Amino acid sequence: MKFRKTGGLIGAGGVGQSFLSRMPALLAHVGPVKGASLHVSRRIANNFRAGVGVKEYSALAKCGIVFIAVPEASLDSICGELAAAVPLSGKLVILCDVFRDSTQAGPLRAAGAKVATLNVIPELDEKVFVAEGHAAAIDELERLLAFDHRKLIHIKASAKPMYLAGVHIATHLFVPWVAGAVESLRAAGFSRAEATRTVGVLGWRVIRAYEKAGPKAWHAAAAEDLHKFLKKDRAALRQADRRLGILFSEKMDELLQVFPREPKRQAKSIARAAN
């Protein structure tokens, strides 16, 4: 198996902390490195210990594949500058850790580039990546990542919002619920350590149940318990802590509408799955 193309790199912002800096197979084939200036280009190349800093985009003309790792806010202008300076027809261009999908890289696609996006899944030690875009670019990424024993999950461009939603729900949006659970236990008399440990054990049990039973992990008994809890203790929660009252009443009502009660026959199967 061979990584067949000479690579170019365009970097800005926090590119030094990008996963690209920890990919030996890529770095071994990097040639020109383009930053905001020649000084910045050389600094990026020195930090990566790969490639040579260059002043102009034209230095990337001989690269078969170009990686772009820049802040999302500057991506459009950089893509436009690259397309204006380098013949891109047939070249592979990889947009790294961006929210957009490959269909939104207008200047690159109009210039004939084969565009893909590459995102690393958080908290998995940079071992699993998600990519979408042109088939030729995906094939080259699979070849590249295989050198470093990393896995690539290929999704459709139209599915990228769903991927990002899953990541946000499992990370950023999960934090308020964890915090709410911990603070509720602390208000009940737990120490912070005891509350955090308890929430961790309970949360892991729920994840294991969902892993085994899928959507059935949301079952009639749980929904019924939540309805009873809200009916009985909504006012007490708001009086004790307004934030927790909002979290466990208004937001819980919304969740119960999104995930309605399931048939009661599922309760026994979920109890078995959780054990």
Short mmCIF file of C-alpha atoms in Angstrom, two decimals:
data_model
loop_
_atom_site.label_atom_id
_atom_site.label_comp_id
_atom_site.label_asym_id
_atom_site.label_seq_id
_atom_site.Cartn_x
_atom_site.Cartn_y
_atom_site.Cartn_z
CA MET A 1 0.00 0.00 0.00
CA LYS A 2 1.43 3.38 -0.99
CA PHE A 3 0.48 6.99 -0.36
CA ARG A 4 0.82 8.11 -3.94
CA LYS A 5 0.60 11.90 -3.94
CA THR A 6 2.87 14.72 -2.84
CA GLY A 7 1.02 16.72 -0.20
CA GLY A 8 0.65 20.43 0.32
CA LEU A 9 -0.58 22.09 3.48
CA ILE A 10 -2.36 25.39 4.03
CA GLY A 11 -2.56 26.35 7.69
CA ALA A 12 -3.75 29.19 9.90
CA GLY A 13 -5.04 29.76 13.40
CA GLY A 14 -4.40 26.81 15.69
CA VAL A 15 -3.07 24.51 12.99
CA GLY A 16 -0.20 23.55 15.30
CA GLN A 17 -2.73 21.76 17.54
CA SER A 18 -4.47 20.08 14.60
CA PHE A 19 -4.53 16.30 14.28
CA LEU A 20 -2.48 16.82 11.12
CA SER A 21 0.58 17.47 13.30
CA ARG A 22 0.28 13.92 14.68
CA MET A 23 -0.08 12.03 11.39
CA PRO A 24 3.35 10.64 10.41
CA ALA A 25 2.17 9.20 7.09
CA LEU A 26 0.96 12.60 5.95
CA LEU A 27 3.93 14.55 7.30
CA ALA A 28 6.35 12.24 5.53
CA HIS A 29 4.91 13.38 2.18
CA VAL A 30 4.35 17.08 2.86
CA GLY A 31 6.15 19.45 0.53
CA PRO A 32 5.10 23.12 0.43
CA VAL A 33 3.49 24.62 3.53
CA LYS A 34 1.54 27.86 3.08
CA GLY A 35 0.62 30.22 5.91
CA ALA A 36 -0.44 33.85 6.11
CA SER A 37 3.13 34.95 5.36
CA LEU A 38 6.49 33.38 4.60
CA HIS A 39 7.45 33.73 8.25
CA VAL A 40 4.26 31.96 9.39
CA SER A 41 4.69 29.28 6.69
CA ARG A 42 8.20 28.50 7.92
CA ARG A 43 7.02 28.44 11.53
CA ILE A 44 4.28 25.92 10.70
CA ALA A 45 6.75 23.73 8.80
CA ASN A 46 9.20 23.90 11.72
CA ASN A 47 6.49 23.03 14.24
CA PHE A 48 5.37 20.09 12.11
CA ARG A 49 8.99 19.14 11.36
CA ALA A 50 7.84 18.54 7.80
CA GLY A 51 7.77 20.34 4.48
CA VAL A 52 9.09 23.73 3.50
CA GLY A 53 7.45 27.08 4.19
CA VAL A 54 6.47 28.96 1.04
CA LYS A 55 5.29 32.48 0.32
CA GLU A 56 2.89 31.97 -2.60
CA TYR A 57 0.01 29.57 -3.29
CA SER A 58 1.60 28.85 -6.67
CA ALA A 59 4.17 26.69 -4.87
CA LEU A 60 1.38 24.12 -4.36
CA ALA A 61 0.85 23.68 -8.10
CA LYS A 62 2.69 20.34 -8.23
CA CYS A 63 0.89 18.84 -5.25
CA GLY A 64 -1.56 16.06 -5.97
CA ILE A 65 -3.35 16.55 -2.65
CA VAL A 66 -3.73 19.70 -0.55
CA PHE A 67 -4.81 19.77 3.08
CA ILE A 68 -6.44 22.94 4.38
CA ALA A 69 -6.56 23.46 8.15
CA VAL A 70 -7.75 26.98 8.87
CA PRO A 71 -10.47 28.62 10.98
CA GLU A 72 -13.92 28.29 9.44
CA ALA A 73 -14.30 32.06 9.23
CA SER A 74 -11.34 32.39 6.85
CA LEU A 75 -12.01 29.25 4.81
CA ASP A 76 -13.94 30.93 1.99
CA SER A 77 -11.30 33.56 1.32
CA ILE A 78 -8.44 31.03 1.45
CA CYS A 79 -10.23 28.64 -0.88
CA GLY A 80 -10.85 31.50 -3.29
CA GLU A 81 -7.19 32.55 -3.20
CA LEU A 82 -6.04 28.97 -3.78
CA ALA A 83 -8.42 28.49 -6.71
CA ALA A 84 -7.25 31.74 -8.27
CA ALA A 85 -3.54 30.90 -7.97
CA VAL A 86 -3.33 27.16 -8.68
CA PRO A 87 -4.84 24.99 -11.44
CA LEU A 88 -6.96 22.60 -9.34
CA SER A 89 -8.50 20.39 -11.98
CA GLY A 90 -8.13 16.79 -10.80
CA LYS A 91 -6.36 17.71 -7.56
CA LEU A 92 -7.58 16.38 -4.22
CA VAL A 93 -8.36 19.05 -1.63
CA ILE A 94 -9.12 18.04 1.95
CA LEU A 95 -10.82 20.48 4.33
CA CYS A 96 -9.88 19.51 7.89
CA ASP A 97 -12.16 19.75 10.92
CA VAL A 98 -14.78 22.00 9.35
CA PHE A 99 -18.52 22.19 9.99
CA ARG A 100 -19.45 22.52 6.32
CA ASP A 101 -19.59 19.64 3.87
CA SER A 102 -17.74 19.31 0.58
CA THR A 103 -20.65 20.62 -1.51
CA GLN A 104 -20.15 24.03 0.13
CA ALA A 105 -16.61 24.48 -1.20
CA GLY A 106 -17.78 26.46 -4.23
CA PRO A 107 -14.50 27.96 -5.52
CA LEU A 108 -12.65 24.65 -5.23
CA ARG A 109 -15.32 22.59 -6.96
CA ALA A 110 -15.78 25.19 -9.68
CA ALA A 111 -12.04 24.97 -10.37
CA GLY A 112 -12.29 21.20 -10.82
CA ALA A 113 -10.89 20.05 -7.46
CA LYS A 114 -12.01 16.76 -5.95
CA VAL A 115 -13.02 17.95 -2.51
CA ALA A 116 -13.57 16.06 0.74
CA THR A 117 -13.86 17.01 4.39
CA LEU A 118 -12.09 15.17 7.20
CA ASN A 119 -13.10 15.41 10.86
CA VAL A 120 -11.64 13.61 13.84
CA ILE A 121 -14.16 12.15 16.29
CA PRO A 122 -13.49 13.76 19.69
CA GLU A 123 -12.26 11.76 22.68
CA LEU A 124 -11.19 8.68 20.70
CA ASP A 125 -7.44 9.39 20.78
CA GLU A 126 -7.54 10.47 17.13
CA LYS A 127 -8.06 6.87 16.06
CA VAL A 128 -11.39 7.32 14.26
CA PHE A 129 -12.16 9.90 11.57
CA VAL A 130 -15.23 10.86 9.55
CA ALA A 131 -14.98 11.93 5.92
CA GLU A 132 -17.34 12.82 3.09
CA GLY A 133 -16.79 14.05 -0.42
CA HIS A 134 -15.36 12.93 -3.76
CA ALA A 135 -14.70 9.19 -4.00
CA ALA A 136 -11.10 9.65 -5.17
CA ALA A 137 -10.34 11.86 -2.18
CA ILE A 138 -11.96 9.38 0.20
CA ASP A 139 -9.90 6.52 -1.26
CA GLU A 140 -6.69 8.48 -0.73
CA LEU A 141 -7.68 9.33 2.84
CA GLU A 142 -8.38 5.68 3.63
CA ARG A 143 -4.96 4.78 2.26
CA LEU A 144 -3.29 7.52 4.28
CA LEU A 145 -5.04 6.76 7.57
CA ALA A 146 -4.37 3.04 7.23
CA PHE A 147 -0.63 3.76 7.46
CA ASP A 148 -1.18 5.08 10.99
CA HIS A 149 -3.66 2.31 11.91
CA ARG A 150 -6.58 4.71 12.04
CA LYS A 151 -10.15 4.09 10.98
CA LEU A 152 -12.14 6.17 8.50
CA ILE A 153 -15.94 6.26 8.53
CA HIS A 154 -17.34 7.43 5.19
CA ILE A 155 -20.62 9.36 5.29
CA LYS A 156 -22.67 11.17 2.67
CA ALA A 157 -22.31 14.94 2.38
CA SER A 158 -25.98 15.40 3.22
CA ALA A 159 -25.45 13.44 6.45
CA LYS A 160 -22.77 15.71 7.91
CA PRO A 161 -25.24 17.82 9.93
CA MET A 162 -26.48 14.62 11.54
CA TYR A 163 -22.92 13.60 12.41
CA LEU A 164 -22.22 16.99 13.97
CA ALA A 165 -25.53 16.89 15.86
CA GLY A 166 -24.60 13.52 17.34
CA VAL A 167 -21.21 14.83 18.46
CA HIS A 168 -22.69 17.97 20.04
CA ILE A 169 -25.43 16.08 21.86
CA ALA A 170 -22.91 13.58 23.24
CA THR A 171 -20.47 16.30 24.33
CA HIS A 172 -21.50 19.94 24.78
CA LEU A 173 -25.24 19.40 25.21
CA PHE A 174 -24.66 16.49 27.58
CA VAL A 175 -22.79 18.66 30.09
CA PRO A 176 -25.84 20.58 31.47
CA TRP A 177 -27.59 17.30 32.25
CA VAL A 178 -24.51 15.90 33.97
CA ALA A 179 -24.10 19.13 35.91
CA GLY A 180 -27.80 19.10 36.82
CA ALA A 181 -27.57 15.55 38.12
CA VAL A 182 -24.43 16.28 40.14
CA GLU A 183 -25.80 19.49 41.63
CA SER A 184 -29.09 17.79 42.51
CA LEU A 185 -27.25 15.10 44.46
CA ARG A 186 -25.06 17.70 46.15
CA ALA A 187 -28.17 19.65 47.17
CA ALA A 188 -29.49 16.41 48.66
CA GLY A 189 -26.37 16.05 50.82
CA PHE A 190 -23.82 14.22 48.65
CA SER A 191 -20.24 15.45 48.50
CA ARG A 192 -19.04 16.54 45.07
CA ALA A 193 -16.91 13.39 44.76
CA GLU A 194 -19.81 11.15 45.78
CA ALA A 195 -22.22 12.91 43.43
CA THR A 196 -19.86 12.81 40.46
CA ARG A 197 -19.05 9.15 41.02
CA THR A 198 -22.74 8.24 41.33
CA VAL A 199 -23.69 10.11 38.17
CA GLY A 200 -20.83 8.43 36.30
CA VAL A 201 -21.99 4.95 37.34
CA LEU A 202 -25.63 5.66 36.51
CA GLY A 203 -24.74 7.26 33.18
CA TRP A 204 -22.53 4.37 32.13
CA ARG A 205 -25.31 1.93 33.02
CA VAL A 206 -27.73 3.81 30.76
CA ILE A 207 -25.21 3.86 27.90
CA ARG A 208 -24.67 0.11 28.26
CA ALA A 209 -28.43 -0.45 28.20
CA TYR A 210 -28.76 1.61 25.02
CA GLU A 211 -25.82 -0.21 23.45
CA LYS A 212 -27.61 -3.53 24.00
CA ALA A 213 -31.23 -2.54 23.43
CA GLY A 214 -31.15 0.57 21.23
CA PRO A 215 -34.22 2.86 21.38
CA LYS A 216 -35.94 0.35 23.64
CA ALA A 217 -33.75 1.71 26.43
CA TRP A 218 -36.36 4.47 26.64
CA HIS A 219 -39.21 2.43 28.01
CA ALA A 220 -42.64 2.88 29.52
CA ALA A 221 -41.56 2.52 33.14
CA ALA A 222 -38.94 5.27 32.86
CA ALA A 223 -41.31 7.65 31.09
CA GLU A 224 -44.03 6.97 33.64
CA ASP A 225 -41.63 7.59 36.53
CA LEU A 226 -40.58 10.91 35.00
CA HIS A 227 -44.18 12.03 34.55
CA LYS A 228 -44.95 11.20 38.19
CA PHE A 229 -41.76 12.93 39.37
CA LEU A 230 -42.54 16.12 37.47
CA LYS A 231 -46.15 16.19 38.62
CA LYS A 232 -45.20 15.74 42.27
CA ASP A 233 -41.93 17.68 42.64
CA ARG A 234 -41.91 20.39 39.95
CA ALA A 235 -42.68 23.20 42.39
CA ALA A 236 -40.21 21.95 45.00
CA LEU A 237 -37.43 21.80 42.43
CA ARG A 238 -38.02 25.36 41.30
CA GLN A 239 -38.08 26.59 44.87
CA ALA A 240 -34.84 24.78 45.76
CA ASP A 241 -32.88 25.84 42.65
CA ARG A 242 -34.37 27.80 39.76
CA ARG A 243 -31.85 26.41 37.24
CA LEU A 244 -32.56 22.83 38.20
CA GLY A 245 -36.26 23.59 38.13
CA ILE A 246 -35.99 24.74 34.52
CA LEU A 247 -33.78 21.81 33.55
CA PHE A 248 -35.93 19.12 35.14
CA SER A 249 -39.34 20.55 34.37
CA GLU A 250 -39.52 22.66 31.23
CA LYS A 251 -36.71 20.82 29.41
CA MET A 252 -37.93 17.45 30.61
CA ASP A 253 -41.39 18.20 29.25
CA GLU A 254 -39.84 18.88 25.85
CA LEU A 255 -37.86 15.63 25.95
CA LEU A 256 -40.93 13.63 26.87
CA GLN A 257 -42.62 15.03 23.77
CA VAL A 258 -39.68 14.10 21.55
CA PHE A 259 -39.38 10.62 23.07
CA PRO A 260 -42.93 9.47 23.85
CA ARG A 261 -43.77 6.57 26.10
CA GLU A 262 -43.07 3.15 24.64
CA PRO A 263 -45.18 0.02 25.17
CA LYS A 264 -44.83 -1.36 28.70
CA ARG A 265 -43.67 -4.75 27.44
CA GLN A 266 -40.29 -3.21 26.72
CA ALA A 267 -39.56 -2.52 30.38
CA LYS A 268 -38.48 -6.05 31.25
CA SER A 269 -36.14 -6.33 28.26
CA ILE A 270 -34.46 -3.05 29.21
CA ALA A 271 -34.00 -4.11 32.80
CA ARG A 272 -32.25 -7.24 31.56
CA ALA A 273 -30.08 -5.27 29.12
CA ALA A 274 -28.92 -2.88 31.83
CA ASN A 275 -27.73 -5.70 34.11
#
